[in-house]
Amino acid sequence: MTEQSKISRRNILKLGSAGALGIAGSYFLNNLATSTSLVKAQSHSQKHSNMNHSQMVGDITKTSGYNMAEQLLTTFDYGKVSKLPNGKTLREYEIVAIDKEIEIANGIKFPGWTYNGTIPGPTFRCTEGDLLRFHFTNGGSHPHSIHFHGIHPPEMDGIVPIPPGQTFTYEFEAKPYGMQIYHCHVLPLARHIHKGLYGNFIIDPKTPREPALELNMVMNGFDLDLDGENDFYTVNGYAFAFMNHPIKVKKDQLVRIYLSNLTEFDLINSFHLHANYFTYYPTGRKDNPSQFTDTIMQCQGERGIIEVRFPYKGKYMFHAHVSEFAELGWMGFFEVE
């Protein structure tokens, strides 16, 4: 492929966000993009430069990718719960690595490696001091593992590859409380993480936090042509998921966001909220220094908790404060009622 015919994320951005999805879909799904089609696409983009977001992303309520992103927003996996003879709570989780094609934008598919069939994977949740058992089966075509952030014995660190068709149980006590993540730790790391093997892992404090509307958000990206540059950026795996269908919240309600960055090929990602400020707790601990701000940055693997109340009714935009990321899918709205 010549440089003239190749459509990179830079070319997509030159066409504007209104043409990004259609052009990327044409190329990445059908591999029909040539220098001639690029010229046509540019003309098409200019013709429809005033296209609104509903036209751009289509009826996303009918897509599997949007449904996945919406479900991951409020779904937490607490495992199968039982009590041990010593009174400690035991939580057991089933995790299967699966090769699966995932819809990441309207009509655009990504050949992913997944935990339990989604990108990001399930959001595991427990309480500090619980005994955790993660029963992992590698149903994929490559060796995989699960590396959990937190404190645990070295033999449970998830750096040993589990071959396809084999199983392993990770067992450890949940500590410390706060916002953790998990991901595959098989080499090459960039490949295994970028393909989708990651998710949030929340350890709640023994004294419960204040009741709130709780939302799970994983910032990530997708490189469709394998050139080491992401072509789409998302929250919970689907571009523009919450643009046409904003996240509903109530005026003055406490909203708690469990936010992490698992974006590969970019040094940092960010979260910016319009028309409001929030309190950010790094690693989700209130004994850490907090920030009262409207923008935070996270490097890969960094995570934290955002707490916010909305004083006025209406729509509040949120997005990455990197224009390129926002224009390629990482933006949405809260709608305060």
Coordinates of C-alpha atoms in Angstrom, one line a residue:
M1 CA 0.0 0.0 0.0
T2 CA 1.4 3.4 -0.9
E3 CA 1.4 6.4 1.4
Q4 CA -1.0 8.1 -1.1
S5 CA -3.6 5.4 -0.7
K6 CA -3.3 4.7 3.0
I7 CA -6.0 6.2 5.2
S8 CA -4.6 6.9 8.7
R9 CA -6.3 8.7 11.6
R10 CA -4.6 11.9 10.4
N11 CA -6.4 11.6 7.0
I12 CA -9.7 10.9 8.8
L13 CA -9.2 14.0 10.9
K14 CA -8.5 16.2 7.9
L15 CA -12.0 15.2 6.7
G16 CA -13.6 16.3 9.9
S17 CA -15.5 14.2 12.4
A18 CA -18.6 14.3 10.2
G19 CA -16.9 12.1 7.7
A20 CA -14.8 10.1 10.0
L21 CA -17.0 7.1 10.6
G22 CA -18.1 6.6 7.1
I23 CA -14.6 6.9 5.7
A24 CA -13.1 4.6 8.3
G25 CA -15.8 2.1 7.9
S26 CA -15.4 2.0 4.1
Y27 CA -11.7 1.4 4.4
F28 CA -11.3 -0.8 7.4
L29 CA -14.3 -3.1 6.7
N30 CA -14.0 -3.4 2.9
N31 CA -10.4 -2.4 2.3
L32 CA -11.5 -0.5 -0.8
A33 CA -10.0 2.9 0.0
T34 CA -7.7 4.3 -2.7
S35 CA -6.4 7.7 -3.5
T36 CA -9.4 8.1 -5.8
S37 CA -11.9 7.1 -3.1
L38 CA -10.2 9.4 -0.6
V39 CA -10.7 12.3 -2.9
K40 CA -14.4 11.3 -3.3
A41 CA -14.6 11.0 0.5
Q42 CA -13.2 14.4 1.0
S43 CA -15.7 15.8 -1.4
H44 CA -18.5 13.9 0.4
S45 CA -17.3 15.3 3.7
Q46 CA -17.3 18.9 2.5
K47 CA -20.8 18.4 1.1
H48 CA -22.1 17.1 4.4
S49 CA -19.9 19.3 6.7
N50 CA -23.0 20.4 8.6
M51 CA -24.1 16.9 9.4
N52 CA -25.2 16.5 13.0
H53 CA -24.2 13.7 15.3
S54 CA -27.4 11.8 14.9
Q55 CA -26.7 11.6 11.2
M56 CA -23.1 10.8 11.8
V57 CA -23.5 7.8 14.1
G58 CA -26.9 6.6 13.0
D59 CA -29.4 4.9 15.3
I60 CA -26.9 3.6 17.8
T61 CA -29.6 2.2 20.1
K62 CA -29.9 -0.7 17.6
T63 CA -26.2 -1.6 17.7
S64 CA -24.5 -4.3 19.8
G65 CA -21.6 -2.0 20.5
Y66 CA -23.7 0.8 22.0
N67 CA -25.7 -1.7 24.1
M68 CA -22.4 -3.1 25.4
A69 CA -21.1 0.4 26.3
E70 CA -24.3 1.3 28.1
Q71 CA -24.5 -2.0 30.0
L72 CA -20.8 -1.6 31.1
L73 CA -21.6 1.8 32.5
T74 CA -23.8 0.5 35.4
T75 CA -23.0 -3.2 35.6
F76 CA -20.8 -4.5 38.3
D77 CA -19.8 -8.2 38.8
Y78 CA -19.8 -9.1 42.5
G79 CA -19.1 -12.7 41.9
K80 CA -20.6 -15.8 43.5
V81 CA -20.7 -15.0 47.2
S82 CA -20.4 -17.4 50.1
K83 CA -19.1 -17.5 53.7
L84 CA -16.0 -19.3 54.8
P85 CA -15.9 -21.1 58.2
N86 CA -13.8 -18.2 59.6
G87 CA -16.5 -15.7 58.7
K88 CA -14.6 -14.2 55.8
T89 CA -16.5 -13.5 52.6
L90 CA -15.5 -15.6 49.6
R91 CA -16.2 -14.2 46.1
E92 CA -15.7 -16.4 43.0
Y93 CA -15.6 -15.1 39.4
E94 CA -15.6 -16.9 36.1
I95 CA -13.5 -15.4 33.4
V96 CA -13.0 -16.7 29.9
A97 CA -10.7 -15.2 27.2
I98 CA -12.5 -15.2 23.9
D99 CA -11.5 -14.1 20.4
K100 CA -14.5 -12.0 19.3
E101 CA -15.4 -9.4 16.7
I102 CA -16.6 -6.3 18.6
E103 CA -18.6 -3.4 17.1
I104 CA -16.8 -0.2 18.1
A105 CA -18.7 2.4 16.0
N106 CA -21.8 2.3 13.9
G107 CA -21.1 -0.6 11.4
I108 CA -17.4 -0.8 12.2
K109 CA -16.0 -4.1 13.7
F110 CA -12.7 -4.8 15.6
P111 CA -11.2 -8.3 15.8
G112 CA -10.8 -8.3 19.6
W113 CA -9.3 -10.5 22.3
T114 CA -11.8 -10.2 25.2
Y115 CA -12.5 -11.2 28.7
N116 CA -16.1 -12.7 28.8
G117 CA -16.8 -11.3 25.3
T118 CA -16.7 -7.5 25.9
I119 CA -14.2 -4.7 25.5
P120 CA -13.5 -3.6 28.2
G121 CA -14.0 -6.7 30.2
P122 CA -16.4 -7.0 33.2
T123 CA -16.1 -4.6 36.1
F124 CA -15.2 -6.8 39.1
R125 CA -16.2 -5.5 42.5
C126 CA -15.6 -6.7 46.1
T127 CA -14.9 -5.3 49.6
E128 CA -11.5 -4.9 51.2
G129 CA -10.7 -8.1 53.1
D130 CA -12.7 -10.5 50.9
L131 CA -11.1 -13.6 49.7
L132 CA -11.2 -13.6 45.9
R133 CA -11.0 -16.5 43.4
F134 CA -10.9 -15.7 39.7
H135 CA -11.3 -19.0 37.7
F136 CA -9.7 -18.2 34.4
T137 CA -10.1 -20.2 31.2
N138 CA -8.1 -19.3 28.1
G139 CA -10.6 -20.0 25.3
G140 CA -8.6 -17.8 22.9
S141 CA -6.1 -18.6 20.2
H142 CA -3.0 -17.1 22.0
P143 CA -1.5 -17.4 25.5
H144 CA -3.1 -15.0 28.0
S145 CA -3.1 -14.1 31.7
I146 CA -4.8 -11.7 34.1
H147 CA -2.6 -9.3 36.1
F148 CA -4.5 -7.5 38.9
H149 CA -3.3 -4.2 40.3
G150 CA -3.3 -4.2 44.1
I151 CA -1.5 -6.2 46.8
H152 CA -1.2 -9.9 46.5
P153 CA 1.3 -12.8 46.6
P154 CA 3.8 -12.8 43.6
E155 CA 2.6 -16.2 42.4
M156 CA -0.8 -14.6 41.8
D157 CA 0.6 -11.7 39.8
G158 CA -0.6 -12.9 36.4
I159 CA 2.7 -12.7 34.6
V160 CA 2.8 -16.4 33.7
P161 CA 1.1 -17.1 30.3
I162 CA -1.8 -19.5 30.4
P163 CA -1.8 -21.5 27.1
P164 CA -5.0 -21.8 25.0
G165 CA -7.4 -24.4 26.4
Q166 CA -5.9 -24.3 29.9
T167 CA -7.2 -22.9 33.2
F168 CA -5.8 -21.2 36.3
T169 CA -7.3 -19.8 39.5
Y170 CA -6.0 -16.5 40.9
E171 CA -6.6 -16.4 44.6
F172 CA -5.8 -13.5 46.9
E173 CA -7.3 -11.2 49.6
A174 CA -8.8 -8.0 48.3
K175 CA -6.5 -5.1 49.3
P176 CA -6.1 -2.2 49.5
Y177 CA -9.4 -0.6 49.0
G178 CA -9.7 1.8 46.1
M179 CA -9.9 1.8 42.3
Q180 CA -7.9 -0.9 40.6
I181 CA -7.6 -2.4 37.1
Y182 CA -6.7 -5.7 35.5
H183 CA -5.2 -6.6 32.2
C184 CA -3.3 -9.3 30.3
H185 CA 0.4 -9.3 31.0
V186 CA 1.6 -11.6 28.1
L187 CA 4.3 -10.2 25.7
P188 CA 4.1 -8.2 23.6
L189 CA 2.1 -6.2 26.1
A190 CA 1.0 -3.5 23.6
R191 CA -0.6 -6.2 21.5
H192 CA -2.5 -8.0 24.2
I193 CA -3.7 -4.8 25.9
H194 CA -4.7 -3.0 22.7
K195 CA -6.7 -6.0 21.5
G196 CA -9.0 -5.6 24.5
L197 CA -7.9 -7.6 27.5
Y198 CA -8.5 -5.2 30.3
G199 CA -11.1 -3.8 32.7
N200 CA -11.9 -2.1 36.0
F201 CA -11.5 -3.8 39.4
I202 CA -13.1 -2.0 42.3
I203 CA -12.3 -2.8 46.0
D204 CA -14.8 -1.0 48.2
P205 CA -13.8 0.2 51.7
K206 CA -15.3 -1.7 54.7
T207 CA -17.1 1.4 55.6
P208 CA -19.4 2.1 52.6
R209 CA -19.1 5.2 50.6
E210 CA -21.9 7.7 50.5
P211 CA -24.8 6.5 48.3
A212 CA -24.5 7.8 44.7
L213 CA -25.3 7.1 41.1
E214 CA -22.3 5.0 40.3
L215 CA -20.9 4.8 36.7
N216 CA -18.1 2.8 35.3
M217 CA -15.9 4.3 32.5
V218 CA -12.8 2.9 30.8
M219 CA -11.1 5.1 28.4
N220 CA -9.6 3.1 25.5
G221 CA -8.6 3.3 21.8
F222 CA -8.7 1.1 18.7
D223 CA -6.0 0.7 16.0
L224 CA -7.8 -0.8 13.0
D225 CA -5.0 -0.9 10.5
L226 CA -2.3 -2.0 12.9
D227 CA 0.0 1.0 12.3
G228 CA 0.5 1.8 16.0
E229 CA -1.9 4.7 16.0
N230 CA -5.5 4.6 17.2
D231 CA -8.2 5.3 14.7
F232 CA -11.0 5.6 17.3
Y233 CA -11.1 6.6 20.9
T234 CA -14.0 5.6 23.2
V235 CA -15.4 5.3 26.7
N236 CA -16.5 1.7 27.3
G237 CA -15.6 0.6 23.8
Y238 CA -18.1 2.4 21.5
A239 CA -17.4 5.7 19.7
F240 CA -19.8 8.6 20.5
A241 CA -21.9 6.2 22.7
F242 CA -23.3 9.0 24.9
M243 CA -23.7 11.8 22.4
N244 CA -27.2 11.0 21.1
H245 CA -28.2 9.1 24.2
P246 CA -26.8 11.2 27.2
I247 CA -26.3 9.7 30.6
K248 CA -29.3 10.7 32.7
V249 CA -28.7 12.2 36.2
K250 CA -30.7 14.2 38.6
K251 CA -30.1 17.8 39.7
D252 CA -27.9 17.9 42.9
Q253 CA -27.5 14.1 42.9
L254 CA -24.1 12.8 43.8
V255 CA -22.6 11.0 40.8
R256 CA -19.5 8.8 41.3
I257 CA -17.5 7.8 38.2
Y258 CA -14.9 5.0 38.4
L259 CA -12.5 6.2 35.7
S260 CA -9.5 4.4 34.2
N261 CA -7.2 4.8 31.2
L262 CA -6.3 1.6 29.2
T263 CA -5.5 3.5 26.0
E264 CA -2.6 1.9 24.1
F265 CA -0.2 3.8 21.7
D266 CA -0.8 7.2 23.4
L267 CA 1.0 8.5 26.5
I268 CA -2.0 10.0 28.3
N269 CA -5.7 10.4 28.1
S270 CA -7.9 12.9 29.8
F271 CA -11.4 13.7 31.1
H272 CA -12.9 17.1 30.8
L273 CA -16.4 18.2 32.1
H274 CA -18.1 21.3 30.7
A275 CA -19.8 23.9 32.9
N276 CA -19.0 22.3 36.2
Y277 CA -16.2 21.2 38.5
F278 CA -15.7 17.8 40.2
T279 CA -13.5 16.3 42.9
Y280 CA -11.0 13.7 41.7
Y281 CA -9.5 11.1 44.1
P282 CA -6.4 9.3 42.6
T283 CA -6.7 5.5 42.9
G284 CA -10.1 6.1 44.5
R285 CA -8.9 6.9 48.0
K286 CA -10.1 9.8 50.0
D287 CA -6.9 9.7 52.1
N288 CA -5.0 10.7 49.0
P289 CA -4.7 14.4 48.0
S290 CA -7.7 15.3 45.9
Q291 CA -8.2 17.8 43.1
F292 CA -11.2 20.1 42.6
T293 CA -11.1 20.7 38.8
D294 CA -12.8 20.3 35.5
T295 CA -10.0 18.4 33.8
I296 CA -7.7 15.5 34.8
M297 CA -5.1 13.4 33.0
Q298 CA -4.3 9.8 33.3
C299 CA -1.3 7.8 31.9
Q300 CA -2.0 4.2 30.9
G301 CA -3.0 2.1 33.9
E302 CA -3.8 5.2 36.0
R303 CA -7.3 5.4 37.6
G304 CA -9.3 7.2 40.1
I305 CA -12.8 8.2 41.3
I306 CA -14.6 11.4 40.2
E307 CA -17.4 12.7 42.4
V308 CA -19.7 15.5 41.1
R309 CA -23.1 17.1 41.6
F310 CA -24.8 19.1 38.8
P311 CA -26.4 22.4 40.1
Y312 CA -28.4 23.2 37.0
K313 CA -30.7 21.3 34.6
G314 CA -29.6 20.7 31.0
K315 CA -26.9 18.9 29.0
Y316 CA -23.2 18.9 30.2
M317 CA -20.7 17.7 27.6
F318 CA -17.7 15.6 28.7
H319 CA -14.8 14.5 26.5
A320 CA -11.1 14.0 26.2
H321 CA -9.3 17.3 26.3
V322 CA -7.3 16.3 23.3
S323 CA -9.1 17.4 20.2
E324 CA -8.1 14.4 18.1
F325 CA -9.4 11.9 20.7
A326 CA -12.7 13.8 21.0
E327 CA -13.2 14.1 17.2
L328 CA -12.6 10.3 16.8
G329 CA -15.2 9.2 19.3
W330 CA -14.4 10.2 22.9
M331 CA -17.2 12.6 23.8
G332 CA -20.6 12.5 25.3
F333 CA -23.2 14.3 27.5
F334 CA -24.7 14.1 30.9
E335 CA -28.4 15.2 30.9
V336 CA -29.5 16.6 34.2
E337 CA -33.2 16.4 34.9

